[in-house]
């Protein structure tokens, strides 16, 4: 009875009896090498890869190249099992490096799948060589086939000899369309792949495509009886890089755990079957010097050959790393001579390092830190210095690089604070004192911060080397301390010291860290604002707001813009103040930093503007947003801004006593602020007037600074309300000429003069002054001064010329004939609120009363994406509710 054999496609075919059943050495053929590997019950067919292999049949050569455990063999076997054309499968072994043995097995694989070679082809007689005629006859016979045969050579990485590869290339070339070759390998074959690539004759499936997606990982885990949501599966895929063996081994281990989902999130890679696999398949097969290199670079996130040499104290890292990457040994090439280890492999190697070379890890971090510092990689330098426990070195690197400002810029501040939080008291150097002081001041811990700053400055003696960077860092901290303690003279001294020290610091460091200068100017500007030196403050803050540096200076730029907005508000320019406050929000959005920022001055300015425009609900919403910001409770300027906005809102709502309590900022300051003190006195005086105590109000007004035009005008209004018109006019006449006072000041001043004129019987002058006030106020939508003016103003506003000026924004407009009276639409806003196209789409659907889920479905985006857009819309419109957003958008004519 003739022998038969099941081929790769599952078909039973006879074996041609004329062909011997032994290789050239006389050993019987091992038929398991021709059989498709069995797919386990938990095997997941990934249709995208199968389709790619189907398309690969259009090219003569397919390369499936990936690391151990990437699922290459099972993928190829699953695909081959579904093909209708003949598939010859051969699992290559080390003995096949001898040409005669290799080609004997190839011929037998072809016969096993029914693609019998004729007698003309023959069989190799010598294990060490093969006749060229045999290869030519085989190629010619394949070229004559009507149906091409697929030859899959699995584990082709075992074929290291060039002779067999050259012969294989010869057969593939001359077989034409009769042969499709599939190489399944961990390493790059010796074939000239670049030529096949250039000719469009090569299909490649590599590690990146073999990696599981989160959705595929979910499906694979389900086959193992595990249920994991896609986000959790995504985290597992990130950790394993989608590595098939890692996912399967993790799933098997998770099944034995009491909490499989928790296990998959937190499993210790170094104590798992994954570790056993990688150590056996990758590490232990490497030469001793390669193992040593892999163990040592496991302390690095990414590395160059030069850095690897610094850790190993050798000089041969470059060829070793290139070879490991080429052989898919879990070393990933990132480009630009940079490498990284597979995350799981790195975890396992680090654990193995501690066992095999105990005590070496801190020294490796120390070597890495010093190499990285010489090479200019500051973040990595700090990380490795901290990992080595060398805090003097890490702090010195931060200070010497002039990077102390990064503790305050929001981009890396959290990371740096966390990194240096582990620094113990044993670290004692001027640099560590500077870093401790910066860390404390960044958290507004003034007691500890100032004490450590004093200590650092004491240690920075004249005989210490390289003083300038550390002293300039101290000047920045002095300016911040001056700002937080409300001590403008101290800020001026710090700024003067910084100006001198800049000449001693290398220019490239100042260019590299523009945030330091921007922070200094912002702190100086804030201190000057507190002192009431508005023009000097504006000069420093304007320069800070225009600082270069992109994302590096976005926080000081935003801070400066918000302070400038407060200056404009205090000078009476509501529109300018609103524009700058909104510009600060936009500046933060452009770089993707969270909102609101530390002090919330911009929101406070918007709240105060809303009070003056009699938008009380909006004002309260804005104040509520800033209520939980801790920075505002330590910084005098935002604390005073909050007190001002809150007290004014309470006064408007008739809560005089509560307004007085809110008017005083609950922050101690070394120097009293003239404008903050004056506004507090004005609120107290207004409360006395509201409660019928005019004499008490007049006494309180003694503490108001007449150098502040806004304060002087409000004091004049209160004098007039208490029956002191002469005192009111004297205050107004005393205002300095050429002041920067805006409409909020000039309108109030005009109304005070108008009231005085009306009470003196000069109605014509009163009407003229009210006319000017209405014209100026309408541009700013400034309603509050008119609402506060009292009963004397109502008859004047009822007269035709003034009624026309007030209609639609201050008083209801006149209805047309036959129409019911209704308020007119508000005037177009002075500030153009810029919404993105997608934000407008979301807002329009809000106006149609659609739910978040309905908006998401209608726009084909996720619910979370809609929520993100909503948050941005709320912030730009300064609201916190859907209905308010729609109303505000309609007011601004965005809908």
PDB file of C-alpha atoms in Angstrom, residues 73 177 192 313 419 657 786 860:
ATOM      1  CA  UNK A  73       4.421  30.986  13.352  1.00  0.00           C
ATOM      2  CA  UNK A 177       5.242  32.947 -10.794  1.00  0.00           C
ATOM      3  CA  UNK A 192      19.136  41.490  -0.644  1.00  0.00           C
ATOM      4  CA  UNK A 313      32.985  50.907  30.717  1.00  0.00           C
ATOM      5  CA  UNK A 419      11.482  64.137  42.267  1.00  0.00           C
ATOM      6  CA  UNK A 657     -22.391  94.141  56.454  1.00  0.00           C
ATOM      7  CA  UNK A 786     -26.455 104.647  36.571  1.00  0.00           C
ATOM      8  CA  UNK A 860     -19.933  61.194  15.592  1.00  0.00           C
TER       9      UNK A 860
END
